[in-house]
């Protein structure tokens, strides 16, 4: 197969190199396009444009494949824990038992946040959205932990600090939003158990660690841990390319994830299912018809994906986790039944079939979070905690890339021709 393409323009023929990835994906390298042809490319939404070469995550949207550092996400969800998958994504290999124990100790050692940060939480209006609080507090971490010099050791400490503190910040914002006493992290609990304890322990009813819930949370966060160059990860890389500190780049990623077309969809799915239950008496047909109506801005939240043109492999595992965790906790959630019926009706409908619209990770994830007792407005925060290892791994890869440059896309200008300034007294 050819290792170049020919571009014929204005009577001239140009050859552009084609690079091939380790899974056979091919891309035209246009890094010299403008200087050799005077042309740029245009690709709103970047559906056809690669921003980097990466060794972290592989997705095949047609076949529904997702692998972290070569390992299928199905195997990690089955056999791994979130801290181990975090280590894998950031360091490129699975840790030995000794390395995992050391990593867990480091996470525990860095789980507290500076007491002065608690007053920040008090200053937010009570109804503030937890994603806005989290993004602000992650940026604020830089003020409390300024890196002295950029060494490998300093970066690793910053990474571990962030991985551990994001969990504490999220639980703290929840407790303070309810006017409850903050619960501190405990060194004797695992990463996921610690989070659940910080969220739900209280003096009146001490939280009982439930291993089924802890397992469900590990799977939830493993499934969210990375997803190659999605909107928020590309934002982290873009912001990081200016050589800003990690906290600021991650804070930008949290803001990008917040949108309902991206990570905010998990909250939007539950709001949609609740609306179907309460306003349409659980009848899904109306929502399916609305989603197909081009005059109606309504979309079936949790359906469709820029890359997956088949079932999102994560959604399959999340759906199975829903059944498992609800059964073990002896909870029946009417929204799960509605979600399953909605999926069944949509997947038989030609509109969804023709548009390759299938459930994505957000379609069932909210049901798992409801079973864990997480409030709906914190669903995207849960996505952010899960995605943090991926953001960090991608940020590190871009910072370490000798070819990495400041991200600065071009544009095609379509504005007015040159005109002169008109003094205000001459304007009508
Ligand atoms: C995440 O990129 C990632 O990897 C993201 C993510 C990750 O892990 O980081 O996987 C997480 O963000 C998952 C997606 C969560 N978002 C939602 O569930 C919101 C609902 N879905 C969509 O709005 C939509 O499917 C997107 C935004 C996810 C993808 O949209 P695209 O690729 O830009 O496609 P499009 O909007 O151009 O739609 C193509 C066609 C259109 O119809 P036509 O005009 O071609 O006839 O499909 C239709 C759309 O109207 N369509 C939908 C639809 N999604 C697409 N129609 C109804 N309901 C939907 N959900």
CSV table of C-alpha atoms and ligand atoms in Angstrom, one decimal:
chain,number,residue,atom,x,y,z
A,1,UNK,CA,0.0,0.0,0.0
A,2,UNK,CA,1.4,3.4,-0.9
A,3,UNK,CA,3.2,5.5,1.7
A,4,UNK,CA,2.2,8.8,0.1
A,5,UNK,CA,-0.7,10.6,-1.6
A,6,UNK,CA,-0.5,12.9,-4.6
A,7,UNK,CA,-2.2,16.2,-4.5
A,8,UNK,CA,-2.8,17.9,-7.8
A,9,UNK,CA,-3.5,21.7,-7.5
A,10,UNK,CA,-3.1,24.5,-9.9
A,11,UNK,CA,-1.3,22.4,-12.4
A,12,UNK,CA,1.2,21.2,-9.9
A,13,UNK,CA,1.5,17.7,-8.3
A,14,UNK,CA,2.6,17.4,-4.7
A,15,UNK,CA,3.4,14.2,-2.8
A,16,UNK,CA,2.3,14.0,0.9
A,17,UNK,CA,3.5,11.3,3.2
A,18,UNK,CA,1.1,8.7,4.6
A,19,UNK,CA,1.9,7.4,8.1
A,20,UNK,CA,0.6,4.1,9.3
A,21,UNK,CA,-0.2,3.4,13.0
A,22,UNK,CA,0.5,0.2,14.9
A,23,UNK,CA,-3.1,-1.0,14.3
A,24,UNK,CA,-3.0,-0.1,10.6
A,25,UNK,CA,-4.7,3.3,10.8
A,26,UNK,CA,-3.5,5.6,8.1
A,27,UNK,CA,-3.1,9.4,8.1
A,28,UNK,CA,-1.8,11.9,5.6
A,29,UNK,CA,0.9,14.0,7.3
A,30,UNK,CA,0.1,17.6,6.3
A,31,UNK,CA,2.6,19.2,8.6
A,32,UNK,CA,4.4,20.7,5.6
A,33,UNK,CA,1.2,21.3,3.5
A,34,UNK,CA,1.0,25.1,3.8
A,35,UNK,CA,4.6,25.8,3.2
A,36,UNK,CA,4.7,23.5,0.1
A,37,UNK,CA,1.3,24.2,-1.4
A,38,UNK,CA,0.0,27.4,0.2
A,39,UNK,CA,-3.1,25.4,1.2
A,40,UNK,CA,-4.5,24.5,4.6
A,41,UNK,CA,-7.2,22.0,5.4
A,42,UNK,CA,-10.6,22.7,6.9
A,43,UNK,CA,-12.4,20.2,9.1
A,44,UNK,CA,-14.9,21.7,11.6
A,45,UNK,CA,-15.2,19.4,14.6
A,46,UNK,CA,-12.0,17.6,13.5
A,47,UNK,CA,-13.9,14.5,12.5
A,48,UNK,CA,-11.3,13.7,9.9
A,49,UNK,CA,-8.2,15.2,11.6
A,50,UNK,CA,-5.6,13.6,13.9
A,51,UNK,CA,-3.9,16.0,16.3
A,52,UNK,CA,-1.1,13.6,17.4
A,53,UNK,CA,0.5,10.2,17.4
A,54,UNK,CA,-0.3,8.5,20.7
A,55,UNK,CA,0.6,5.2,22.3
A,56,UNK,CA,-1.9,5.3,25.1
A,57,UNK,CA,-5.4,4.3,23.9
A,58,UNK,CA,-6.7,2.5,20.8
A,59,UNK,CA,-10.3,2.8,19.6
A,60,UNK,CA,-11.9,1.1,16.6
A,61,UNK,CA,-15.3,2.8,16.2
A,62,UNK,CA,-16.5,0.4,13.5
A,63,UNK,CA,-15.7,-2.7,15.5
A,64,UNK,CA,-16.4,-1.3,19.0
A,65,UNK,CA,-12.8,-1.9,20.3
A,66,UNK,CA,-11.2,0.0,23.2
A,67,UNK,CA,-7.8,-0.8,24.6
A,68,UNK,CA,-5.7,1.0,27.2
A,69,UNK,CA,-2.0,0.5,26.5
A,70,UNK,CA,-3.0,-2.5,24.4
A,71,UNK,CA,-5.2,-4.2,27.1
A,72,UNK,CA,-8.9,-4.6,26.1
A,73,UNK,CA,-11.1,-2.5,28.4
A,74,UNK,CA,-13.3,-5.6,29.0
A,75,UNK,CA,-10.4,-7.4,30.7
A,76,UNK,CA,-9.5,-4.3,32.8
A,77,UNK,CA,-13.1,-4.0,33.9
A,78,UNK,CA,-13.2,-7.6,34.8
A,79,UNK,CA,-9.8,-8.1,36.6
A,80,UNK,CA,-8.3,-4.6,37.4
A,81,UNK,CA,-8.9,-1.9,40.0
A,82,UNK,CA,-9.0,1.8,39.2
A,83,UNK,CA,-5.7,2.6,40.8
A,84,UNK,CA,-4.0,-0.2,38.8
A,85,UNK,CA,-5.6,1.0,35.5
A,86,UNK,CA,-4.5,4.5,36.5
A,87,UNK,CA,-0.9,3.4,36.9
A,88,UNK,CA,-1.1,1.5,33.6
A,89,UNK,CA,-2.4,4.6,31.7
A,90,UNK,CA,0.2,7.0,33.1
A,91,UNK,CA,3.2,4.7,33.2
A,92,UNK,CA,2.5,2.5,30.2
A,93,UNK,CA,2.7,-0.8,32.0
A,94,UNK,CA,0.8,-2.7,34.7
A,95,UNK,CA,2.4,-2.3,38.1
A,96,UNK,CA,4.0,-5.1,40.1
A,97,UNK,CA,2.4,-5.7,43.4
A,98,UNK,CA,5.2,-3.7,45.1
A,99,UNK,CA,4.7,-0.8,42.7
A,100,UNK,CA,1.0,-0.8,43.2
A,101,UNK,CA,1.4,-0.8,47.0
A,102,UNK,CA,3.8,2.1,46.8
A,103,UNK,CA,1.4,4.0,44.5
A,104,UNK,CA,-1.5,3.4,46.9
A,105,UNK,CA,0.6,4.7,49.8
A,106,UNK,CA,1.6,7.8,47.8
A,107,UNK,CA,-2.1,8.4,46.9
A,108,UNK,CA,-3.0,8.1,50.6
A,109,UNK,CA,-0.2,10.4,51.7
A,110,UNK,CA,-1.5,13.1,49.3
A,111,UNK,CA,-5.2,12.8,49.9
A,112,UNK,CA,-5.7,15.7,52.3
A,113,UNK,CA,-6.2,19.2,51.0
A,114,UNK,CA,-5.0,22.4,52.6
A,115,UNK,CA,-7.4,23.5,55.3
A,116,UNK,CA,-7.5,27.0,53.9
A,117,UNK,CA,-9.2,25.6,50.8
A,118,UNK,CA,-12.3,24.7,52.8
A,119,UNK,CA,-13.1,28.4,53.0
A,120,UNK,CA,-13.2,28.5,49.2
A,121,UNK,CA,-16.1,26.0,49.2
A,122,UNK,CA,-18.0,28.2,51.7
A,123,UNK,CA,-17.9,31.1,49.3
A,124,UNK,CA,-19.7,29.3,46.4
A,125,UNK,CA,-23.5,29.8,46.3
A,126,UNK,CA,-25.1,26.6,47.7
A,127,UNK,CA,-26.7,25.9,44.3
A,128,UNK,CA,-23.4,26.1,42.4
A,129,UNK,CA,-22.9,23.2,40.0
A,130,UNK,CA,-20.2,20.8,41.3
A,131,UNK,CA,-18.4,20.8,38.0
A,132,UNK,CA,-17.8,24.6,38.2
A,133,UNK,CA,-16.6,24.2,41.8
A,134,UNK,CA,-14.3,21.3,40.8
A,135,UNK,CA,-12.8,23.2,37.9
A,136,UNK,CA,-12.1,26.2,40.1
A,137,UNK,CA,-10.7,24.2,43.0
A,138,UNK,CA,-8.3,22.2,40.7
A,139,UNK,CA,-6.9,25.5,39.4
A,140,UNK,CA,-6.7,26.7,43.0
A,141,UNK,CA,-4.5,23.7,44.0
A,142,UNK,CA,-1.7,25.3,42.0
A,143,UNK,CA,-1.7,28.2,44.5
A,144,UNK,CA,-1.2,25.8,47.4
A,145,UNK,CA,1.2,23.5,45.7
A,146,UNK,CA,3.3,25.5,43.3
A,147,UNK,CA,5.9,23.3,41.6
A,148,UNK,CA,9.3,24.4,42.5
A,149,UNK,CA,11.1,23.2,39.4
A,150,UNK,CA,10.0,20.9,36.5
A,151,UNK,CA,11.7,17.7,37.4
A,152,UNK,CA,10.5,14.1,36.8
A,153,UNK,CA,10.1,13.7,40.6
A,154,UNK,CA,8.2,17.0,40.9
A,155,UNK,CA,5.9,16.0,38.0
A,156,UNK,CA,5.2,12.6,39.6
A,157,UNK,CA,4.4,14.2,42.9
A,158,UNK,CA,2.1,16.8,41.2
A,159,UNK,CA,0.3,13.9,39.3
A,160,UNK,CA,-0.2,11.8,42.5
A,161,UNK,CA,-1.4,14.9,44.4
A,162,UNK,CA,-4.0,15.6,41.8
A,163,UNK,CA,-5.2,12.0,41.4
A,164,UNK,CA,-5.7,11.8,45.2
A,165,UNK,CA,-7.0,15.3,45.9
A,166,UNK,CA,-9.6,15.4,43.2
A,167,UNK,CA,-11.5,12.7,45.1
A,168,UNK,CA,-11.3,14.7,48.3
A,169,UNK,CA,-12.3,17.9,46.6
A,170,UNK,CA,-15.4,16.3,45.0
A,171,UNK,CA,-16.6,14.7,48.3
A,172,UNK,CA,-15.9,17.9,50.2
A,173,UNK,CA,-17.9,20.0,47.8
A,174,UNK,CA,-20.8,17.5,48.2
A,175,UNK,CA,-20.7,17.6,52.0
A,176,UNK,CA,-20.4,21.4,52.2
A,177,UNK,CA,-23.2,21.8,49.7
A,178,UNK,CA,-25.5,19.9,52.1
A,179,UNK,CA,-24.2,21.8,55.1
A,180,UNK,CA,-22.7,18.6,56.5
A,181,UNK,CA,-19.4,18.1,58.3
A,182,UNK,CA,-16.6,17.2,56.0
A,183,UNK,CA,-15.3,13.6,56.2
A,184,UNK,CA,-11.5,13.2,55.9
A,185,UNK,CA,-9.8,10.5,53.9
A,186,UNK,CA,-8.8,7.4,55.8
A,187,UNK,CA,-5.4,5.7,55.2
A,188,UNK,CA,-6.9,2.2,55.8
A,189,UNK,CA,-9.4,2.5,52.9
A,190,UNK,CA,-8.8,1.8,49.2
A,191,UNK,CA,-9.1,4.7,46.6
A,192,UNK,CA,-12.8,3.9,45.8
A,193,UNK,CA,-13.9,3.0,49.3
A,194,UNK,CA,-12.3,6.2,50.6
A,195,UNK,CA,-14.3,8.3,48.2
A,196,UNK,CA,-17.6,6.6,49.1
A,197,UNK,CA,-16.8,7.0,52.8
A,198,UNK,CA,-15.9,10.7,52.4
A,199,UNK,CA,-19.2,11.2,50.5
A,200,UNK,CA,-21.6,9.3,52.8
A,201,UNK,CA,-20.1,8.8,56.3
A,202,UNK,CA,-21.8,10.9,58.9
A,203,UNK,CA,-22.0,11.0,62.8
A,204,UNK,CA,-25.6,10.0,62.8
A,205,UNK,CA,-25.3,7.0,60.5
A,206,UNK,CA,-21.8,5.8,60.0
A,207,UNK,CA,-21.2,4.6,56.4
A,208,UNK,CA,-20.9,0.9,56.0
A,209,UNK,CA,-18.4,0.0,53.2
A,210,UNK,CA,-20.2,-2.3,50.8
A,211,UNK,CA,-17.8,-4.2,48.6
A,212,UNK,CA,-20.3,-4.6,45.8
A,213,UNK,CA,-20.6,-0.8,45.6
A,214,UNK,CA,-16.8,-0.4,45.8
A,215,UNK,CA,-16.4,-2.9,42.9
A,216,UNK,CA,-19.1,-1.1,40.9
A,217,UNK,CA,-17.2,2.2,41.4
A,218,UNK,CA,-13.9,0.6,40.3
A,219,UNK,CA,-15.5,-0.6,37.1
A,220,UNK,CA,-17.2,2.8,36.6
A,221,UNK,CA,-14.0,4.7,36.8
A,222,UNK,CA,-12.0,2.1,34.8
A,223,UNK,CA,-14.5,2.5,31.9
A,224,UNK,CA,-14.1,6.3,32.0
A,225,UNK,CA,-10.3,6.4,32.4
A,226,UNK,CA,-9.3,7.3,28.9
A,227,UNK,CA,-10.8,7.7,25.4
A,228,UNK,CA,-8.0,9.0,23.1
A,229,UNK,CA,-8.5,12.5,21.6
A,230,UNK,CA,-12.1,13.4,22.8
A,231,UNK,CA,-13.2,17.0,23.4
A,232,UNK,CA,-11.9,17.3,27.0
A,233,UNK,CA,-8.6,15.4,26.4
A,234,UNK,CA,-7.9,17.5,23.3
A,235,UNK,CA,-8.6,20.6,25.5
A,236,UNK,CA,-6.0,19.4,28.1
A,237,UNK,CA,-3.5,18.8,25.3
A,238,UNK,CA,-4.3,22.2,23.7
A,239,UNK,CA,-4.1,24.1,27.0
A,240,UNK,CA,-1.0,22.1,28.1
A,241,UNK,CA,0.8,23.0,24.8
A,242,UNK,CA,1.2,26.5,26.1
A,243,UNK,CA,3.4,24.9,28.8
A,244,UNK,CA,1.0,25.9,31.5
A,245,UNK,CA,1.0,23.9,34.8
A,246,UNK,CA,-0.9,20.6,35.0
A,247,UNK,CA,-3.6,21.9,37.3
A,248,UNK,CA,-4.6,24.6,34.8
A,249,UNK,CA,-4.7,22.2,31.9
A,250,UNK,CA,-6.8,19.7,33.9
A,251,UNK,CA,-9.1,22.5,35.1
A,252,UNK,CA,-9.7,23.3,31.4
A,253,UNK,CA,-10.4,19.6,30.7
A,254,UNK,CA,-13.0,19.6,33.5
A,255,UNK,CA,-14.7,22.6,32.0
A,256,UNK,CA,-14.8,21.0,28.5
A,257,UNK,CA,-16.2,17.7,29.9
A,258,UNK,CA,-19.1,19.6,31.5
A,259,UNK,CA,-21.0,20.1,28.3
A,260,UNK,CA,-24.2,17.9,27.7
A,261,UNK,CA,-22.8,16.7,24.4
A,262,UNK,CA,-19.8,15.4,26.1
A,263,UNK,CA,-19.4,14.3,29.8
A,264,UNK,CA,-22.5,16.3,30.9
A,265,UNK,CA,-24.6,13.7,29.0
A,266,UNK,CA,-24.7,11.3,31.9
A,267,UNK,CA,-26.6,13.9,33.9
A,268,UNK,CA,-28.8,14.7,30.8
A,269,UNK,CA,-29.6,11.0,30.3
A,270,UNK,CA,-31.1,10.7,33.8
A,271,UNK,CA,-33.0,14.0,33.4
A,272,UNK,CA,-34.4,12.7,30.1
A,273,UNK,CA,-35.4,9.3,31.6
A,274,UNK,CA,-37.0,11.0,34.6
A,275,UNK,CA,-38.9,13.2,32.2
A,276,UNK,CA,-40.2,10.2,30.3
A,277,UNK,CA,-41.2,8.5,33.5
A,278,UNK,CA,-42.9,11.6,35.0
A,279,UNK,CA,-44.3,13.4,31.9
A,280,UNK,CA,-44.8,10.5,29.4
A,281,UNK,CA,-45.8,7.9,32.0
A,282,UNK,CA,-42.8,5.9,30.9
A,283,UNK,CA,-43.8,5.8,27.2
A,284,UNK,CA,-40.5,6.1,25.2
A,285,UNK,CA,-42.2,6.4,21.8
A,286,UNK,CA,-42.5,10.2,22.1
A,287,UNK,CA,-38.9,10.7,22.8
A,288,UNK,CA,-37.8,8.5,20.0
A,289,UNK,CA,-40.0,10.4,17.6
A,290,UNK,CA,-38.7,13.8,18.9
A,291,UNK,CA,-35.1,12.6,18.5
A,292,UNK,CA,-35.9,11.9,14.8
A,293,UNK,CA,-37.6,15.3,14.2
A,294,UNK,CA,-35.2,17.7,12.5
A,295,UNK,CA,-37.3,20.6,13.7
A,296,UNK,CA,-36.9,19.5,17.3
A,297,UNK,CA,-33.6,20.2,19.0
A,298,UNK,CA,-34.2,17.3,21.3
A,299,UNK,CA,-31.6,14.5,21.1
A,300,UNK,CA,-31.6,11.1,22.6
A,301,UNK,CA,-29.0,11.7,25.3
A,302,UNK,CA,-26.6,8.9,25.8
A,303,UNK,CA,-27.0,7.9,22.2
A,304,UNK,CA,-24.6,8.4,19.3
A,305,UNK,CA,-20.9,8.9,19.2
A,306,UNK,CA,-18.4,10.7,17.0
A,307,UNK,CA,-16.2,7.5,16.8
A,308,UNK,CA,-18.3,4.5,17.7
A,309,UNK,CA,-20.6,3.6,14.8
A,310,UNK,CA,-21.6,0.4,16.7
A,311,UNK,CA,-22.3,-0.3,20.4
A,312,UNK,CA,-19.9,1.5,22.7
A,313,UNK,CA,-18.0,-1.4,24.4
A,314,UNK,CA,-18.1,0.6,27.7
A,315,UNK,CA,-21.9,0.8,27.5
A,316,UNK,CA,-22.2,-3.0,27.3
A,317,UNK,CA,-20.2,-3.4,30.5
A,318,UNK,CA,-22.0,-0.5,32.2
A,319,UNK,CA,-25.4,-2.1,31.4
A,320,UNK,CA,-24.2,-5.4,32.9
A,321,UNK,CA,-22.9,-3.5,35.9
A,322,UNK,CA,-26.3,-1.9,36.3
A,323,UNK,CA,-28.0,-5.3,36.5
A,324,UNK,CA,-25.3,-6.6,38.8
A,325,UNK,CA,-25.2,-3.8,41.3
A,326,UNK,CA,-29.0,-3.3,41.5
A,327,UNK,CA,-29.5,-7.1,42.0
A,328,UNK,CA,-26.8,-7.2,44.8
A,329,UNK,CA,-28.1,-4.1,46.5
A,330,UNK,CA,-31.7,-5.3,46.0
A,331,UNK,CA,-32.6,-2.0,44.3
A,332,UNK,CA,-35.1,-1.8,41.5
A,333,UNK,CA,-34.7,1.4,39.5
A,334,UNK,CA,-37.7,2.2,37.2
A,335,UNK,CA,-35.3,4.4,35.1
A,336,UNK,CA,-33.3,1.3,34.2
A,337,UNK,CA,-36.4,-0.4,32.8
A,338,UNK,CA,-37.2,2.8,30.8
A,339,UNK,CA,-33.6,2.9,29.5
A,340,UNK,CA,-33.7,-0.7,28.4
A,341,UNK,CA,-37.0,-0.1,26.6
A,342,UNK,CA,-35.8,3.1,25.0
A,343,UNK,CA,-32.7,1.2,23.7
A,344,UNK,CA,-34.8,-1.7,22.4
A,345,UNK,CA,-37.2,0.7,20.5
A,346,UNK,CA,-34.4,2.9,19.2
A,347,UNK,CA,-32.2,0.1,17.9
A,348,UNK,CA,-35.1,-1.3,15.9
A,349,UNK,CA,-35.8,2.1,14.4
A,350,UNK,CA,-34.4,2.8,10.9
A,351,UNK,CA,-33.4,6.4,11.8
A,352,UNK,CA,-31.1,5.1,14.5
A,353,UNK,CA,-29.9,2.2,12.4
A,354,UNK,CA,-29.2,4.4,9.3
A,355,UNK,CA,-27.4,7.0,11.5
A,356,UNK,CA,-25.4,4.3,13.4
A,357,UNK,CA,-26.7,5.6,16.7
A,358,UNK,CA,-26.1,3.3,19.6
A,359,UNK,CA,-25.9,3.7,23.4
A,360,UNK,CA,-22.7,5.3,24.5
A,361,UNK,CA,-21.0,5.2,27.9
A,362,UNK,CA,-23.4,7.8,29.3
A,363,UNK,CA,-26.6,5.9,28.6
A,364,UNK,CA,-26.4,3.5,31.5
A,365,UNK,CA,-23.7,5.1,33.7
A,366,UNK,CA,-26.2,7.3,35.6
A,367,UNK,CA,-28.1,4.2,36.7
A,368,UNK,CA,-25.0,2.9,38.4
A,369,UNK,CA,-24.3,6.2,40.1
A,370,UNK,CA,-27.9,6.4,41.4
A,371,UNK,CA,-27.4,2.9,42.9
A,372,UNK,CA,-24.3,4.2,44.7
A,373,UNK,CA,-26.3,7.2,46.0
A,374,UNK,CA,-24.4,9.8,44.0
A,375,UNK,CA,-26.6,12.9,43.4
A,376,UNK,CA,-27.4,13.6,39.7
A,377,UNK,CA,-25.6,16.9,39.7
A,378,UNK,CA,-22.4,15.1,40.6
A,379,UNK,CA,-22.5,12.6,37.7
A,380,UNK,CA,-20.1,14.5,35.5
A,381,UNK,CA,-17.8,15.1,38.5
A,382,UNK,CA,-17.7,11.3,38.7
A,383,UNK,CA,-16.8,11.1,35.0
A,384,UNK,CA,-14.0,13.7,35.6
A,385,UNK,CA,-12.5,11.7,38.5
A,386,UNK,CA,-12.5,8.6,36.2
A,387,UNK,CA,-11.0,10.5,33.2
A,388,UNK,CA,-8.2,12.2,35.2
A,389,UNK,CA,-5.7,9.4,34.7
A,390,UNK,CA,-6.3,9.6,30.9
A,391,UNK,CA,-6.0,13.4,30.9
A,392,UNK,CA,-2.7,13.1,32.8
A,393,UNK,CA,-1.3,10.4,30.6
A,394,UNK,CA,-2.2,12.4,27.5
A,395,UNK,CA,-0.7,15.6,29.0
A,396,UNK,CA,2.5,13.8,29.9
A,397,UNK,CA,2.8,12.2,26.5
A,398,UNK,CA,2.4,15.7,24.8
A,399,UNK,CA,4.8,17.4,27.2
A,400,UNK,CA,7.4,14.6,26.6
A,401,UNK,CA,6.9,14.6,22.8
A,402,UNK,CA,10.0,16.3,21.2
A,403,UNK,CA,7.8,17.2,18.2
A,404,UNK,CA,5.1,18.8,20.3
A,405,UNK,CA,4.5,22.5,19.5
A,406,UNK,CA,2.1,25.2,20.7
A,407,UNK,CA,-1.4,24.2,19.4
A,408,UNK,CA,-2.5,27.0,17.1
A,409,UNK,CA,-5.0,26.0,14.3
A,410,UNK,CA,-5.4,28.1,11.2
A,411,UNK,CA,-8.7,29.3,9.7
A,412,UNK,CA,-10.3,30.3,6.4
A,413,UNK,CA,-11.3,34.0,6.7
A,414,UNK,CA,-14.8,34.9,5.3
A,415,UNK,CA,-15.1,38.4,6.8
A,416,UNK,CA,-15.4,41.9,5.2
A,417,UNK,CA,-12.9,43.3,2.7
A,418,UNK,CA,-10.5,46.0,4.1
A,419,UNK,CA,-12.4,49.2,5.3
A,420,UNK,CA,-11.2,52.3,7.1
A,421,UNK,CA,-11.9,53.3,10.7
A,422,UNK,CA,-14.9,55.8,10.9
A,423,UNK,CA,-14.8,58.4,13.7
A,424,UNK,CA,-17.8,58.0,16.0
A,425,UNK,CA,-19.1,61.5,15.1
A,426,UNK,CA,-19.3,60.4,11.5
A,427,UNK,CA,-21.3,57.3,12.2
A,428,UNK,CA,-25.0,57.3,11.8
B,1,LIG,C1,-19.0,11.3,25.4
B,1,LIG,O1,-15.5,11.7,22.0
B,1,LIG,C2,-15.5,10.8,22.9
B,1,LIG,O2,-14.8,9.9,23.0
B,1,LIG,C3,-16.5,11.2,24.0
B,1,LIG,C4,-16.7,10.2,25.2
B,1,LIG,C5,-15.5,10.0,26.0
B,1,LIG,O3,-15.4,9.0,26.7
B,1,LIG,O4,-14.7,11.0,26.1
B,1,LIG,O5,-17.1,8.9,24.6
B,1,LIG,C6,-17.8,10.7,26.1
B,1,LIG,O6,-19.0,12.5,25.2
B,1,LIG,C7,-20.1,10.4,24.8
B,1,LIG,C8,-21.1,11.2,24.0
B,1,LIG,C9,-22.1,11.8,25.1
B,1,LIG,N1,-23.1,12.7,24.4
B,1,LIG,C10,-24.4,12.4,24.2
B,1,LIG,O7,-24.8,11.3,24.5
B,1,LIG,C11,-25.2,13.5,23.6
B,1,LIG,C12,-26.2,12.9,22.5
B,1,LIG,N2,-25.3,12.5,21.3
B,1,LIG,C13,-25.1,13.5,20.4
B,1,LIG,O8,-25.4,14.8,20.5
B,1,LIG,C14,-24.1,13.1,19.3
B,1,LIG,O9,-24.3,11.8,19.0
B,1,LIG,C15,-22.6,13.3,19.6
B,1,LIG,C16,-22.4,14.8,20.0
B,1,LIG,C17,-22.2,12.4,20.7
B,1,LIG,C18,-21.8,13.0,18.4
B,1,LIG,O10,-22.2,13.9,17.4
B,1,LIG,P1,-21.5,14.1,16.0
B,1,LIG,O11,-20.5,13.0,15.8
B,1,LIG,O12,-21.0,15.5,15.9
B,1,LIG,O13,-22.6,13.8,15.0
B,1,LIG,P2,-23.7,14.8,14.5
B,1,LIG,O14,-24.2,15.6,15.7
B,1,LIG,O15,-23.2,15.5,13.3
B,1,LIG,O16,-24.9,13.8,14.2
B,1,LIG,C19,-24.9,13.1,13.0
B,1,LIG,C20,-26.3,12.7,12.7
B,1,LIG,C21,-27.2,14.0,12.6
B,1,LIG,O17,-28.3,13.7,11.8
B,1,LIG,P3,-28.3,14.2,10.2
B,1,LIG,O18,-28.3,15.8,10.3
B,1,LIG,O19,-27.0,13.7,9.6
B,1,LIG,O20,-29.5,13.6,9.6
B,1,LIG,O21,-26.9,11.9,13.7
B,1,LIG,C22,-27.9,12.6,14.4
B,1,LIG,C23,-27.8,14.1,14.0
B,1,LIG,O22,-29.0,14.7,14.1
B,1,LIG,N3,-27.7,12.3,15.8
B,1,LIG,C24,-28.7,12.2,16.7
B,1,LIG,C25,-28.1,11.9,17.9
B,1,LIG,N4,-26.7,11.9,17.7
B,1,LIG,C26,-26.5,12.2,16.4
B,1,LIG,N5,-30.0,12.2,16.5
B,1,LIG,C27,-30.8,12.0,17.6
B,1,LIG,N6,-30.2,11.7,18.9
B,1,LIG,C28,-28.9,11.7,19.0
B,1,LIG,N7,-28.4,11.4,20.2
